[in-house]
mmCIF file of C-alpha atoms in Angstrom:
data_model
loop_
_atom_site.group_PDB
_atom_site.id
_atom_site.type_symbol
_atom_site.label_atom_id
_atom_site.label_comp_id
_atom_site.label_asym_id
_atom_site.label_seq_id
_atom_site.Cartn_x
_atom_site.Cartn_y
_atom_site.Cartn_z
ATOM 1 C CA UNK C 29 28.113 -53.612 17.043
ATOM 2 C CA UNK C 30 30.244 -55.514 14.618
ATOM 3 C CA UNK C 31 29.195 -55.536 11.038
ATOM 4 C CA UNK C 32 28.049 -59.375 10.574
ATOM 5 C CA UNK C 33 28.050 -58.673 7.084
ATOM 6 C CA UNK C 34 31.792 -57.716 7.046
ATOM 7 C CA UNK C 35 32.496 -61.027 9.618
ATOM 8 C CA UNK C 36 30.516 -62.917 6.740
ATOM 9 C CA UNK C 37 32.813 -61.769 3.567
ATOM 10 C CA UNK C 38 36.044 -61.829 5.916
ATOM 11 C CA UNK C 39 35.049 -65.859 7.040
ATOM 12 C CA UNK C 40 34.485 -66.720 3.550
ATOM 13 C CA UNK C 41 37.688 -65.271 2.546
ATOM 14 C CA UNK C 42 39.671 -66.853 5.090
ATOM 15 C CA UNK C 43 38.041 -70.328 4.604
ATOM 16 C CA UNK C 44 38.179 -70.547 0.974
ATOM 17 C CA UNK C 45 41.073 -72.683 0.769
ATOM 18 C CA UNK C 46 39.212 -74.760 2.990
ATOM 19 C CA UNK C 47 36.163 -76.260 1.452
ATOM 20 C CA UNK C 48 37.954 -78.770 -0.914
ATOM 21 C CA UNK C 49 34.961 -80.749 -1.375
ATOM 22 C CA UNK C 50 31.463 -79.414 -1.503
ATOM 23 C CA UNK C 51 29.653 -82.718 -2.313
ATOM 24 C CA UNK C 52 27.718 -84.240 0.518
ATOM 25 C CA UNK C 53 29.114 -87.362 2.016
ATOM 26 C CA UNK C 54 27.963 -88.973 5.025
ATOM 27 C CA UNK C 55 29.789 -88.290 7.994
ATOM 28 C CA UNK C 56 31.559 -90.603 9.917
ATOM 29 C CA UNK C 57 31.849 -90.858 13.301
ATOM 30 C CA UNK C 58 34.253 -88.614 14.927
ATOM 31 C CA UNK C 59 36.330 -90.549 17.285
ATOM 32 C CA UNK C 60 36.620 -89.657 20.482
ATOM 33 C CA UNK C 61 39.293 -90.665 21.919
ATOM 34 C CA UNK C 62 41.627 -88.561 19.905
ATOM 35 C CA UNK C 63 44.424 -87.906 22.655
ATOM 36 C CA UNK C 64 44.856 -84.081 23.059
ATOM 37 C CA UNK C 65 48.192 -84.807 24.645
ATOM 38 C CA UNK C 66 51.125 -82.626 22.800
ATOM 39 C CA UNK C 67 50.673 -79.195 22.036
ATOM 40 C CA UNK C 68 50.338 -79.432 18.732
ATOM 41 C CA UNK C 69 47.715 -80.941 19.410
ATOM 42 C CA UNK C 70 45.589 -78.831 21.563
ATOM 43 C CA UNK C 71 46.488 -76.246 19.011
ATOM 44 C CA UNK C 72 45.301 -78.191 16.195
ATOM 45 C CA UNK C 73 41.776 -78.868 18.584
ATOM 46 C CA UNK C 74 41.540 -75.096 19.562
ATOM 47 C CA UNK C 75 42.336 -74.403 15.659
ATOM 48 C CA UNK C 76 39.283 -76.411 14.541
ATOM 49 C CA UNK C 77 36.952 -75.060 17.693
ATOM 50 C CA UNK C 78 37.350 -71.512 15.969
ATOM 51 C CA UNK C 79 36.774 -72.666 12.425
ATOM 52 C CA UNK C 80 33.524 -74.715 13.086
ATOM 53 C CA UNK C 81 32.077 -71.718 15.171
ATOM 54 C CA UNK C 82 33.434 -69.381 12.183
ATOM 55 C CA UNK C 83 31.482 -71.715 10.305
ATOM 56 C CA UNK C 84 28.073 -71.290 11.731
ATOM 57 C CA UNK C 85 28.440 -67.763 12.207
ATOM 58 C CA UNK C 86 28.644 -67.540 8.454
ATOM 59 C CA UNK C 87 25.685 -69.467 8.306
ATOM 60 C CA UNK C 88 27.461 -72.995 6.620
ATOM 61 C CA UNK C 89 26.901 -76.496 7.581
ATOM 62 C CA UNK C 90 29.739 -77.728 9.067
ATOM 63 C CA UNK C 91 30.950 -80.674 6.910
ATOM 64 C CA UNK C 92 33.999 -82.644 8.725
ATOM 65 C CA UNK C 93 35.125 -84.857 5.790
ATOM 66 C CA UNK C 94 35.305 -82.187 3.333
ATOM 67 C CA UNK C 95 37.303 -80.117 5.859
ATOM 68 C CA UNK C 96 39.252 -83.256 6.866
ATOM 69 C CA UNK C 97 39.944 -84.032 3.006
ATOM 70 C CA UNK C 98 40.931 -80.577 2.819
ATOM 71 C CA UNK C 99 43.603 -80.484 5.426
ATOM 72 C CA UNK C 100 44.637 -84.034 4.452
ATOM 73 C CA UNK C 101 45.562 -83.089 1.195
ATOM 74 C CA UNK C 102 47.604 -79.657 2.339
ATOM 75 C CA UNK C 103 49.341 -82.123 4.821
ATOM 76 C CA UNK C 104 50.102 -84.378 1.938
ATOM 77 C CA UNK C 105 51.573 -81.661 -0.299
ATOM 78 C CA UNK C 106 48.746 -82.424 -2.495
ATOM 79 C CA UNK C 107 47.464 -79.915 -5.523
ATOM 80 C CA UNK C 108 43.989 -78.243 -4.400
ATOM 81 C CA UNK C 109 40.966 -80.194 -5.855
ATOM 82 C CA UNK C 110 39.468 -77.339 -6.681
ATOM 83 C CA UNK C 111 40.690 -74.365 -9.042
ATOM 84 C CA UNK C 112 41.621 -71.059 -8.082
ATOM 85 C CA UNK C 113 38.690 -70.281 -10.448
ATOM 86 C CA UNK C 114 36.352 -72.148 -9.489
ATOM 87 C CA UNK C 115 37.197 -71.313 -5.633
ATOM 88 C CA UNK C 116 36.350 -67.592 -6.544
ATOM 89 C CA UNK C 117 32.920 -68.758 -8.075
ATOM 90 C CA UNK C 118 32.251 -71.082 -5.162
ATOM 91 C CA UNK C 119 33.157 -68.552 -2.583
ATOM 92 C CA UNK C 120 31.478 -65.347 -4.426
ATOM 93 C CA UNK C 121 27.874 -67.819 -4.287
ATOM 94 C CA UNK C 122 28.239 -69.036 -1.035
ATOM 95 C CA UNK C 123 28.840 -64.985 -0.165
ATOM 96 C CA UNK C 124 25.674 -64.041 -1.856
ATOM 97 C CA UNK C 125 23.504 -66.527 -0.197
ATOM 98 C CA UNK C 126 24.630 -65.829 3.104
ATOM 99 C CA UNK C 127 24.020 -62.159 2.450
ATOM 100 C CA UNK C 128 20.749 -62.586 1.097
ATOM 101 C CA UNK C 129 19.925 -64.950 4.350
ATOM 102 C CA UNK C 130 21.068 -62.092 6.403
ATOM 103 C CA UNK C 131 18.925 -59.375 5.061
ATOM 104 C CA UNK C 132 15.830 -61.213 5.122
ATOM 105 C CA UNK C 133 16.769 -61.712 8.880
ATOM 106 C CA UNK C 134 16.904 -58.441 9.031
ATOM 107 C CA UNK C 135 13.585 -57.268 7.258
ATOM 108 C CA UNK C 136 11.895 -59.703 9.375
ATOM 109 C CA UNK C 137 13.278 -58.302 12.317
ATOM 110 C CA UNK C 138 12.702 -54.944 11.021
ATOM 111 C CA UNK C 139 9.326 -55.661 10.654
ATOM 112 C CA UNK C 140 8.312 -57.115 13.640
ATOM 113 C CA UNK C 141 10.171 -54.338 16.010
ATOM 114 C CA UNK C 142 7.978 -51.687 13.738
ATOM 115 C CA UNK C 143 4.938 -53.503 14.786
ATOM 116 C CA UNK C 144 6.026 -53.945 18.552
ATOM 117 C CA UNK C 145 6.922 -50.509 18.894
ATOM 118 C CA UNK C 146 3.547 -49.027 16.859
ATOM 119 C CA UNK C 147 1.763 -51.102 19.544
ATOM 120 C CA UNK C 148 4.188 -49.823 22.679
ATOM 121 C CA UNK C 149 3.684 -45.932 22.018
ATOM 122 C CA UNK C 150 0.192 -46.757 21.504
ATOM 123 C CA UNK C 151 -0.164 -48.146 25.038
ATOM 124 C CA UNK C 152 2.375 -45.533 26.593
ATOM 125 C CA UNK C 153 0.390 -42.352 24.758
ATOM 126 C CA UNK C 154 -2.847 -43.021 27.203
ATOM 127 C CA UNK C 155 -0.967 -43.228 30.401
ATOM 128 C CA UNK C 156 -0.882 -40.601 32.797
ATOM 129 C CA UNK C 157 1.379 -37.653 32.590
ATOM 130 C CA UNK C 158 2.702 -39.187 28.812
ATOM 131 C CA UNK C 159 2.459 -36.352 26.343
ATOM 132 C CA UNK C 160 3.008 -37.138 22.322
ATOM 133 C CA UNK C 161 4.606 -34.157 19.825
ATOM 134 C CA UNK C 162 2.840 -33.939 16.567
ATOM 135 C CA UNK C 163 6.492 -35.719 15.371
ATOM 136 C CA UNK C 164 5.083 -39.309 17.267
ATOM 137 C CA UNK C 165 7.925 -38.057 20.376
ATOM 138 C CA UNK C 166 6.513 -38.646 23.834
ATOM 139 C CA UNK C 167 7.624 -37.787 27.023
ATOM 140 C CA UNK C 168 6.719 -37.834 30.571
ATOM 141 C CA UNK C 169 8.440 -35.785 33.184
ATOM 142 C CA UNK C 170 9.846 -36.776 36.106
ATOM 143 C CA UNK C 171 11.716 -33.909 37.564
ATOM 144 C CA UNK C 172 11.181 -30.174 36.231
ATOM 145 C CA UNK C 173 13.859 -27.931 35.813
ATOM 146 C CA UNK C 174 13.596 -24.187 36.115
ATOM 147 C CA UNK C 175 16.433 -23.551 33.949
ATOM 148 C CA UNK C 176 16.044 -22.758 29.914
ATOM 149 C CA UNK C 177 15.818 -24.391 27.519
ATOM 150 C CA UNK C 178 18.517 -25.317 24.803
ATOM 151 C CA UNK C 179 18.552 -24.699 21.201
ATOM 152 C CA UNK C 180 19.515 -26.973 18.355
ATOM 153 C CA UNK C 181 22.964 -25.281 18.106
ATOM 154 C CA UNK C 182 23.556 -25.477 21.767
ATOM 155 C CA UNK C 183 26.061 -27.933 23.580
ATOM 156 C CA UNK C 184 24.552 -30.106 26.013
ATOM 157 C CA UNK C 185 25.807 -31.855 29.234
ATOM 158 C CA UNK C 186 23.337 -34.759 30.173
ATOM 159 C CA UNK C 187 22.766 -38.165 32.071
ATOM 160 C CA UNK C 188 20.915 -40.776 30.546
ATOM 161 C CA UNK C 189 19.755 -44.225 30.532
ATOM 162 C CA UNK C 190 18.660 -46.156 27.275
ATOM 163 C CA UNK C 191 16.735 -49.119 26.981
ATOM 164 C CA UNK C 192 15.069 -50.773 24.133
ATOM 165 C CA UNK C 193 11.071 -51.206 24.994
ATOM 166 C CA UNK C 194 11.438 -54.955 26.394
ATOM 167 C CA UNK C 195 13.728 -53.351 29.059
ATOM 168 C CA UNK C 196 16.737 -54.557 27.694
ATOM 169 C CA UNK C 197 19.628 -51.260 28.547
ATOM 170 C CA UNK C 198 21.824 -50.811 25.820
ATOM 171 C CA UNK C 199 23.447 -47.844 27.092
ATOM 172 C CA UNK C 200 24.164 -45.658 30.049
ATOM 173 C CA UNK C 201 26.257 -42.959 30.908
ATOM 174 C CA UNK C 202 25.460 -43.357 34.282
ATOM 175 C CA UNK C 203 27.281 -46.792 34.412
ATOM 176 C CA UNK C 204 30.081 -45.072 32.163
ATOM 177 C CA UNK C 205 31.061 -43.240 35.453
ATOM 178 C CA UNK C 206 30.781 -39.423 33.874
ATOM 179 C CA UNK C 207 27.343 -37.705 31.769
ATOM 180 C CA UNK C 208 27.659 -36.862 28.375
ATOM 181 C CA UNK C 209 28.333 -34.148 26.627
ATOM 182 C CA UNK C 210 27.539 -33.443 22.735
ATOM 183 C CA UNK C 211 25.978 -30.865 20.138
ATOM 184 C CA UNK C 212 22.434 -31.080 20.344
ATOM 185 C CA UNK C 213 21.913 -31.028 16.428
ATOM 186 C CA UNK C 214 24.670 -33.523 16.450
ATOM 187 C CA UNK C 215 22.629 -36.930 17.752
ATOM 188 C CA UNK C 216 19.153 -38.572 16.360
ATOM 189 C CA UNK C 217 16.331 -36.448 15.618
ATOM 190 C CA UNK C 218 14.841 -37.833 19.138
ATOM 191 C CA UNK C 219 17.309 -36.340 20.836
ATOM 192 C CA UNK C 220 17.075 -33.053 18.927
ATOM 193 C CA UNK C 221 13.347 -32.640 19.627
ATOM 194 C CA UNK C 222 12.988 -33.959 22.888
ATOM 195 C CA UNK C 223 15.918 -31.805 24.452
ATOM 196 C CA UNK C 224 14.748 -28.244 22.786
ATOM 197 C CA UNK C 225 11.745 -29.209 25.315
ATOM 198 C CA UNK C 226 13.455 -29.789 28.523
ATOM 199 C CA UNK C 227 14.492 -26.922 31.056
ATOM 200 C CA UNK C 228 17.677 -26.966 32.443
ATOM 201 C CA UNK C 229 17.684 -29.003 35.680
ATOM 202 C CA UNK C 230 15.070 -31.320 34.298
ATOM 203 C CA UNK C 231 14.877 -35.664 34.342
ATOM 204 C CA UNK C 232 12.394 -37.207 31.619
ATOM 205 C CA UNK C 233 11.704 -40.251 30.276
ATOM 206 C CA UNK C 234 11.427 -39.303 26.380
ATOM 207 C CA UNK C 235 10.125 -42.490 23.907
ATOM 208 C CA UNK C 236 11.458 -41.942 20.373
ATOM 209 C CA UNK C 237 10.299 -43.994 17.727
ATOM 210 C CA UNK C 238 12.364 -45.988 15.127
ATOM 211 C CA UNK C 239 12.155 -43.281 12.679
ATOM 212 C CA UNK C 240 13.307 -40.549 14.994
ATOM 213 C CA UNK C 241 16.285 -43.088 16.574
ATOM 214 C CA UNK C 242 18.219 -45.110 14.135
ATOM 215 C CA UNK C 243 15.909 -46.501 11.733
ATOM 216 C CA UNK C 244 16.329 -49.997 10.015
ATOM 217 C CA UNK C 245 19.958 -49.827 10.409
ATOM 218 C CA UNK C 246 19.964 -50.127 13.870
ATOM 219 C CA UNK C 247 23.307 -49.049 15.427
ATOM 220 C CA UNK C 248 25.366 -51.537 17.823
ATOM 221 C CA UNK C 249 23.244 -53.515 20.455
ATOM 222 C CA UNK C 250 20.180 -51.557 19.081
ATOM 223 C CA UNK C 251 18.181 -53.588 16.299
ATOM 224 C CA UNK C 252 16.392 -51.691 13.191
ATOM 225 C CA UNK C 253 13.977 -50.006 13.402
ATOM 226 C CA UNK C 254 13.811 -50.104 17.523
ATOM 227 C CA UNK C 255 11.333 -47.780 19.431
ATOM 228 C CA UNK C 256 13.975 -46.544 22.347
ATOM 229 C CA UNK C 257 13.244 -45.106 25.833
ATOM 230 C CA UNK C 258 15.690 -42.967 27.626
ATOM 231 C CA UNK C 259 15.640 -41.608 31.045
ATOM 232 C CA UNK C 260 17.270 -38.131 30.572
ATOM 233 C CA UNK C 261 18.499 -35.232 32.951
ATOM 234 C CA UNK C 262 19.917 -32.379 31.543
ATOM 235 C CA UNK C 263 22.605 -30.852 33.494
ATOM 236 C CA UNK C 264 24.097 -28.177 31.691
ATOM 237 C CA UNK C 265 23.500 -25.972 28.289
ATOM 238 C CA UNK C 266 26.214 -24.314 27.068
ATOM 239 C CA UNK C 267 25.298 -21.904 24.037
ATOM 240 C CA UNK C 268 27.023 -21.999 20.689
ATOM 241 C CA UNK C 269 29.501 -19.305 20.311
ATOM 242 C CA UNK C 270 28.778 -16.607 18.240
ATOM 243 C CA UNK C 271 30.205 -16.345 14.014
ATOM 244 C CA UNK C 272 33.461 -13.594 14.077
ATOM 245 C CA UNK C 273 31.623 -10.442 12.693
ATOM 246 C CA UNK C 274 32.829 -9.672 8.745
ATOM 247 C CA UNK C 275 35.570 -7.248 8.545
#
Protein backbone atom coordinates (compact mmCIF):
# COMPACT_ATOMS: atom_id res chain seq x y z
CA UNK A 1 0.00 0.00 0.00
CA UNK A 2 1.72 3.27 -0.63
CA UNK A 3 2.17 5.57 2.28
CA UNK A 4 -0.37 8.55 1.33
CA UNK A 5 1.24 10.38 3.93
CA UNK A 6 4.71 10.15 2.25
CA UNK A 7 2.78 10.93 -1.46
CA UNK A 8 1.36 14.01 0.60
CA UNK A 9 4.91 15.57 1.88
CA UNK A 10 6.62 14.42 -1.54
CA UNK A 11 3.53 16.50 -3.69
CA UNK A 12 3.95 19.40 -1.54
CA UNK A 13 7.57 19.40 -2.04
CA UNK A 14 7.49 19.08 -5.62
CA UNK A 15 4.74 21.75 -6.09
CA UNK A 16 6.08 24.37 -3.94
CA UNK A 17 7.48 26.41 -6.56
CA UNK A 18 4.20 26.22 -7.93
CA UNK A 19 1.61 27.99 -5.92
CA UNK A 20 2.75 31.62 -6.68
CA UNK A 21 -0.42 33.03 -5.63
CA UNK A 22 -2.56 31.72 -2.85
CA UNK A 23 -5.26 34.47 -2.92
CA UNK A 24 -8.57 33.45 -4.37
CA UNK A 25 -9.45 34.89 -7.70
CA UNK A 26 -12.24 33.91 -9.76
CA UNK A 27 -11.54 31.63 -12.40
CA UNK A 28 -11.90 32.24 -15.81
CA UNK A 29 -13.03 30.18 -18.29
CA UNK A 30 -10.64 27.74 -19.62
CA UNK A 31 -10.74 27.81 -23.31
CA UNK A 32 -11.26 25.04 -25.09
CA UNK A 33 -10.11 25.13 -28.07
CA UNK A 34 -6.51 25.22 -27.09
CA UNK A 35 -4.96 23.23 -30.16
CA UNK A 36 -2.97 20.21 -28.77
CA UNK A 37 -1.21 20.07 -32.09
CA UNK A 38 2.85 20.06 -31.53
CA UNK A 39 4.37 18.02 -29.06
CA UNK A 40 5.20 20.37 -26.86
CA UNK A 41 2.13 20.71 -26.52
CA UNK A 42 0.62 17.47 -25.62
CA UNK A 43 3.49 17.40 -23.22
CA UNK A 44 2.65 20.57 -21.68
CA UNK A 45 -1.37 19.04 -21.50
CA UNK A 46 -0.16 15.60 -20.12
CA UNK A 47 2.24 17.81 -17.73
CA UNK A 48 -0.75 19.67 -16.23
CA UNK A 49 -3.15 16.29 -16.23
CA UNK A 50 -0.54 14.90 -13.59
CA UNK A 51 -0.24 18.06 -11.54
CA UNK A 52 -4.06 18.73 -11.10
CA UNK A 53 -4.58 14.96 -10.11
CA UNK A 54 -1.30 15.42 -7.81
CA UNK A 55 -3.28 18.16 -6.63
CA UNK A 56 -6.34 16.49 -5.35
CA UNK A 57 -4.58 13.63 -4.12
CA UNK A 58 -2.93 16.02 -1.71
CA UNK A 59 -6.16 17.17 -0.85
CA UNK A 60 -5.76 21.10 -2.55
CA UNK A 61 -8.20 22.94 -4.59
CA UNK A 62 -7.04 23.18 -7.81
CA UNK A 63 -6.65 26.93 -8.59
CA UNK A 64 -5.78 27.51 -12.51
CA UNK A 65 -4.83 31.23 -12.38
CA UNK A 66 -2.54 30.95 -9.57
CA UNK A 67 -0.89 27.98 -11.33
CA UNK A 68 -1.16 29.83 -14.68
CA UNK A 69 0.45 33.07 -12.98
CA UNK A 70 2.93 30.79 -11.72
CA UNK A 71 4.16 29.28 -14.90
CA UNK A 72 3.70 32.66 -16.64
CA UNK A 73 6.08 34.26 -14.62
CA UNK A 74 8.90 31.23 -14.83
CA UNK A 75 8.24 31.57 -18.67
CA UNK A 76 8.85 35.24 -18.38
CA UNK A 77 12.13 34.93 -16.44
CA UNK A 78 10.30 36.63 -13.77
CA UNK A 79 11.55 36.68 -9.82
CA UNK A 80 9.13 34.29 -7.69
CA UNK A 81 6.32 36.34 -5.97
CA UNK A 82 6.75 34.63 -3.14
CA UNK A 83 9.99 34.19 -0.86
CA UNK A 84 11.93 31.24 -0.37
CA UNK A 85 10.80 31.91 3.24
CA UNK A 86 7.70 32.35 3.06
CA UNK A 87 7.35 29.25 0.50
CA UNK A 88 8.74 27.04 3.43
CA UNK A 89 6.00 28.52 5.83
CA UNK A 90 3.31 28.18 3.19
CA UNK A 91 4.27 24.71 2.26
CA UNK A 92 5.10 23.40 6.02
CA UNK A 93 0.99 24.69 6.80
CA UNK A 94 -0.48 23.44 3.89
CA UNK A 95 1.58 19.96 4.99
CA UNK A 96 0.09 20.04 8.39
CA UNK A 97 -3.42 20.48 7.35
CA UNK A 98 -3.40 17.89 4.92
CA UNK A 99 -1.94 15.57 7.52
CA UNK A 100 -4.27 16.40 10.08
CA UNK A 101 -7.23 15.85 7.29
CA UNK A 102 -5.73 12.52 6.73
CA UNK A 103 -5.69 11.18 10.19
CA UNK A 104 -9.06 12.11 11.04
CA UNK A 105 -9.92 10.06 7.83
CA UNK A 106 -8.34 7.59 9.28
CA UNK A 107 -9.81 7.53 12.93
CA UNK A 108 -13.08 7.69 11.34
CA UNK A 109 -12.39 4.85 9.34
CA UNK A 110 -10.81 3.20 12.18
CA UNK A 111 -13.73 3.57 14.03
CA UNK A 112 -16.32 2.50 11.97
CA UNK A 113 -14.39 -0.90 10.75
CA UNK A 114 -14.09 -1.57 14.80
CA UNK A 115 -17.77 -1.31 14.99
CA UNK A 116 -18.48 -3.38 11.72
CA UNK A 117 -16.28 -6.02 12.69
CA UNK A 118 -17.55 -6.14 16.70
CA UNK A 119 -20.94 -6.63 14.98
CA UNK A 120 -19.54 -9.39 12.18
CA UNK A 121 -17.89 -11.85 14.84
CA UNK A 122 -20.89 -11.31 16.79
CA UNK A 123 -23.13 -12.71 14.03
CA UNK A 124 -20.43 -15.37 12.85
CA UNK A 125 -19.87 -16.70 16.77
CA UNK A 126 -23.68 -18.23 16.75
CA UNK A 127 -23.44 -20.01 13.49
CA UNK A 128 -23.02 -23.53 13.21
CA UNK A 129 -19.75 -25.28 13.49
CA UNK A 130 -18.02 -21.46 14.39
CA UNK A 131 -15.98 -21.90 17.53
CA UNK A 132 -14.43 -18.56 19.41
CA UNK A 133 -10.84 -18.87 21.57
CA UNK A 134 -10.96 -17.05 24.80
CA UNK A 135 -8.42 -14.52 22.56
CA UNK A 136 -11.93 -13.33 20.37
CA UNK A 137 -10.19 -16.00 17.34
CA UNK A 138 -12.87 -18.06 15.64
CA UNK A 139 -12.75 -20.70 13.37
CA UNK A 140 -14.80 -23.16 11.59
CA UNK A 141 -13.41 -26.21 9.93
CA UNK A 142 -13.82 -27.28 6.74
CA UNK A 143 -11.51 -30.13 6.14
CA UNK A 144 -9.71 -32.03 9.16
CA UNK A 145 -6.35 -33.07 8.99
CA UNK A 146 -4.92 -36.05 10.81
CA UNK A 147 -1.55 -34.72 10.87
CA UNK A 148 -0.01 -32.63 14.08
CA UNK A 149 -0.08 -29.86 14.95
CA UNK A 150 2.66 -27.03 14.66
CA UNK A 151 4.29 -25.06 17.27
CA UNK A 152 5.05 -21.37 17.41
CA UNK A 153 8.71 -22.04 16.40
CA UNK A 154 7.75 -24.28 13.60
CA UNK A 155 7.95 -23.41 9.76
CA UNK A 156 4.83 -23.63 7.99
CA UNK A 157 3.84 -24.37 4.32
CA UNK A 158 0.15 -23.17 3.71
CA UNK A 159 -2.59 -22.02 1.12
CA UNK A 160 -4.74 -19.31 1.88
CA UNK A 161 -7.28 -16.92 0.85
CA UNK A 162 -7.87 -13.45 2.63
CA UNK A 163 -10.70 -11.31 2.46
CA UNK A 164 -11.77 -8.38 4.44
CA UNK A 165 -15.50 -9.12 6.00
CA UNK A 166 -17.47 -7.28 3.02
CA UNK A 167 -15.86 -9.97 0.77
CA UNK A 168 -13.50 -7.81 -0.70
CA UNK A 169 -9.94 -10.45 -1.29
CA UNK A 170 -6.97 -8.69 -0.59
CA UNK A 171 -4.74 -11.52 -0.88
CA UNK A 172 -4.23 -15.02 -2.12
CA UNK A 173 -1.60 -17.33 -2.54
CA UNK A 174 -3.66 -19.40 -4.45
CA UNK A 175 -3.85 -16.76 -7.30
CA UNK A 176 0.03 -16.17 -6.63
CA UNK A 177 0.47 -19.60 -8.40
CA UNK A 178 2.61 -21.37 -5.33
CA UNK A 179 1.41 -21.62 -1.12
CA UNK A 180 3.31 -19.91 1.30
CA UNK A 181 5.76 -20.64 3.38
CA UNK A 182 6.88 -18.64 6.70
CA UNK A 183 7.78 -18.96 10.56
CA UNK A 184 4.75 -19.36 12.39
CA UNK A 185 5.79 -16.83 15.23
CA UNK A 186 6.84 -14.69 12.37
CA UNK A 187 3.12 -13.32 11.03
CA UNK A 188 0.07 -11.60 13.13
CA UNK A 189 -0.94 -12.98 16.31
CA UNK A 190 -4.07 -14.51 14.22
CA UNK A 191 -2.01 -16.45 12.44
CA UNK A 192 0.04 -17.60 15.44
CA UNK A 193 -3.03 -18.82 17.36
CA UNK A 194 -5.13 -20.09 14.82
CA UNK A 195 -2.34 -22.36 13.17
CA UNK A 196 -1.00 -23.99 16.70
CA UNK A 197 -4.80 -25.34 16.34
CA UNK A 198 -4.87 -26.86 12.99
CA UNK A 199 -3.62 -30.54 12.18
CA UNK A 200 -1.59 -31.06 9.42
CA UNK A 201 -3.72 -31.75 6.32
CA UNK A 202 -6.40 -29.44 7.57
CA UNK A 203 -8.60 -26.31 5.50
CA UNK A 204 -10.32 -23.65 7.93
CA UNK A 205 -11.81 -20.60 7.68
CA UNK A 206 -10.16 -18.71 10.82
CA UNK A 207 -11.79 -14.87 11.58
CA UNK A 208 -9.17 -12.74 13.35
CA UNK A 209 -10.09 -9.60 14.71
CA UNK A 210 -8.40 -6.15 14.19
CA UNK A 211 -6.41 -6.51 17.23
CA UNK A 212 -5.06 -9.92 16.43
CA UNK A 213 -4.43 -8.78 12.42
CA UNK A 214 -2.92 -5.43 11.86
CA UNK A 215 -4.55 -3.08 14.06
CA UNK A 216 -5.21 0.69 13.18
CA UNK A 217 -2.36 0.73 10.90
CA UNK A 218 -3.76 -1.38 8.52
CA UNK A 219 -1.14 -2.82 6.11
CA UNK A 220 -1.53 -2.37 2.13
CA UNK A 221 -5.12 -2.94 0.69
CA UNK A 222 -6.17 -3.81 4.33
CA UNK A 223 -7.71 -0.69 6.27
CA UNK A 224 -7.12 -0.20 10.26
CA UNK A 225 -8.35 -1.86 12.36
CA UNK A 226 -10.04 -4.58 9.76
CA UNK A 227 -11.65 -7.85 11.13
CA UNK A 228 -10.02 -10.40 8.33
CA UNK A 229 -11.21 -13.88 7.23
CA UNK A 230 -8.90 -16.36 5.72
CA UNK A 231 -9.56 -19.66 4.22
CA UNK A 232 -6.45 -21.69 5.30
CA UNK A 233 -4.98 -25.27 4.50
CA UNK A 234 -1.99 -26.24 6.00
CA UNK A 235 0.17 -28.35 3.94
CA UNK A 236 3.28 -28.91 5.56
CA UNK A 237 5.08 -28.31 9.19
CA UNK A 238 8.49 -28.38 9.22
CA UNK A 239 9.99 -28.21 12.90
CA UNK A 240 12.56 -25.69 14.01
CA UNK A 241 15.95 -27.11 14.15
CA UNK A 242 17.39 -27.78 17.24
CA UNK A 243 20.21 -24.96 19.26
CA UNK A 244 24.09 -26.63 18.69
CA UNK A 245 24.59 -28.22 22.22
CA UNK A 246 27.37 -25.99 24.44
CA UNK A 247 30.78 -27.30 24.18
Amino acid sequence: MFNKRLLVVGLMAATAGLMGCNKKEEVKPVDDSAKLATLEQKANYIIGQNLGKNLQNGGLTIEPDSLALALTDIRDGKESRISEEDMQKIMQEVQQKAMAKQEEEQKKLSETNIADGKKYLEENKAKEGVTTTESGLQYKVITEGKGPKPKATDTVTVHYVGKLIDGTEFDSSVKNGQPATFPLDGVIPGWTEGLQLMPQGSKWEIVIPSELAYGAGGQGPIPPSSTLIFEVELLEIKAAEAAPEAK
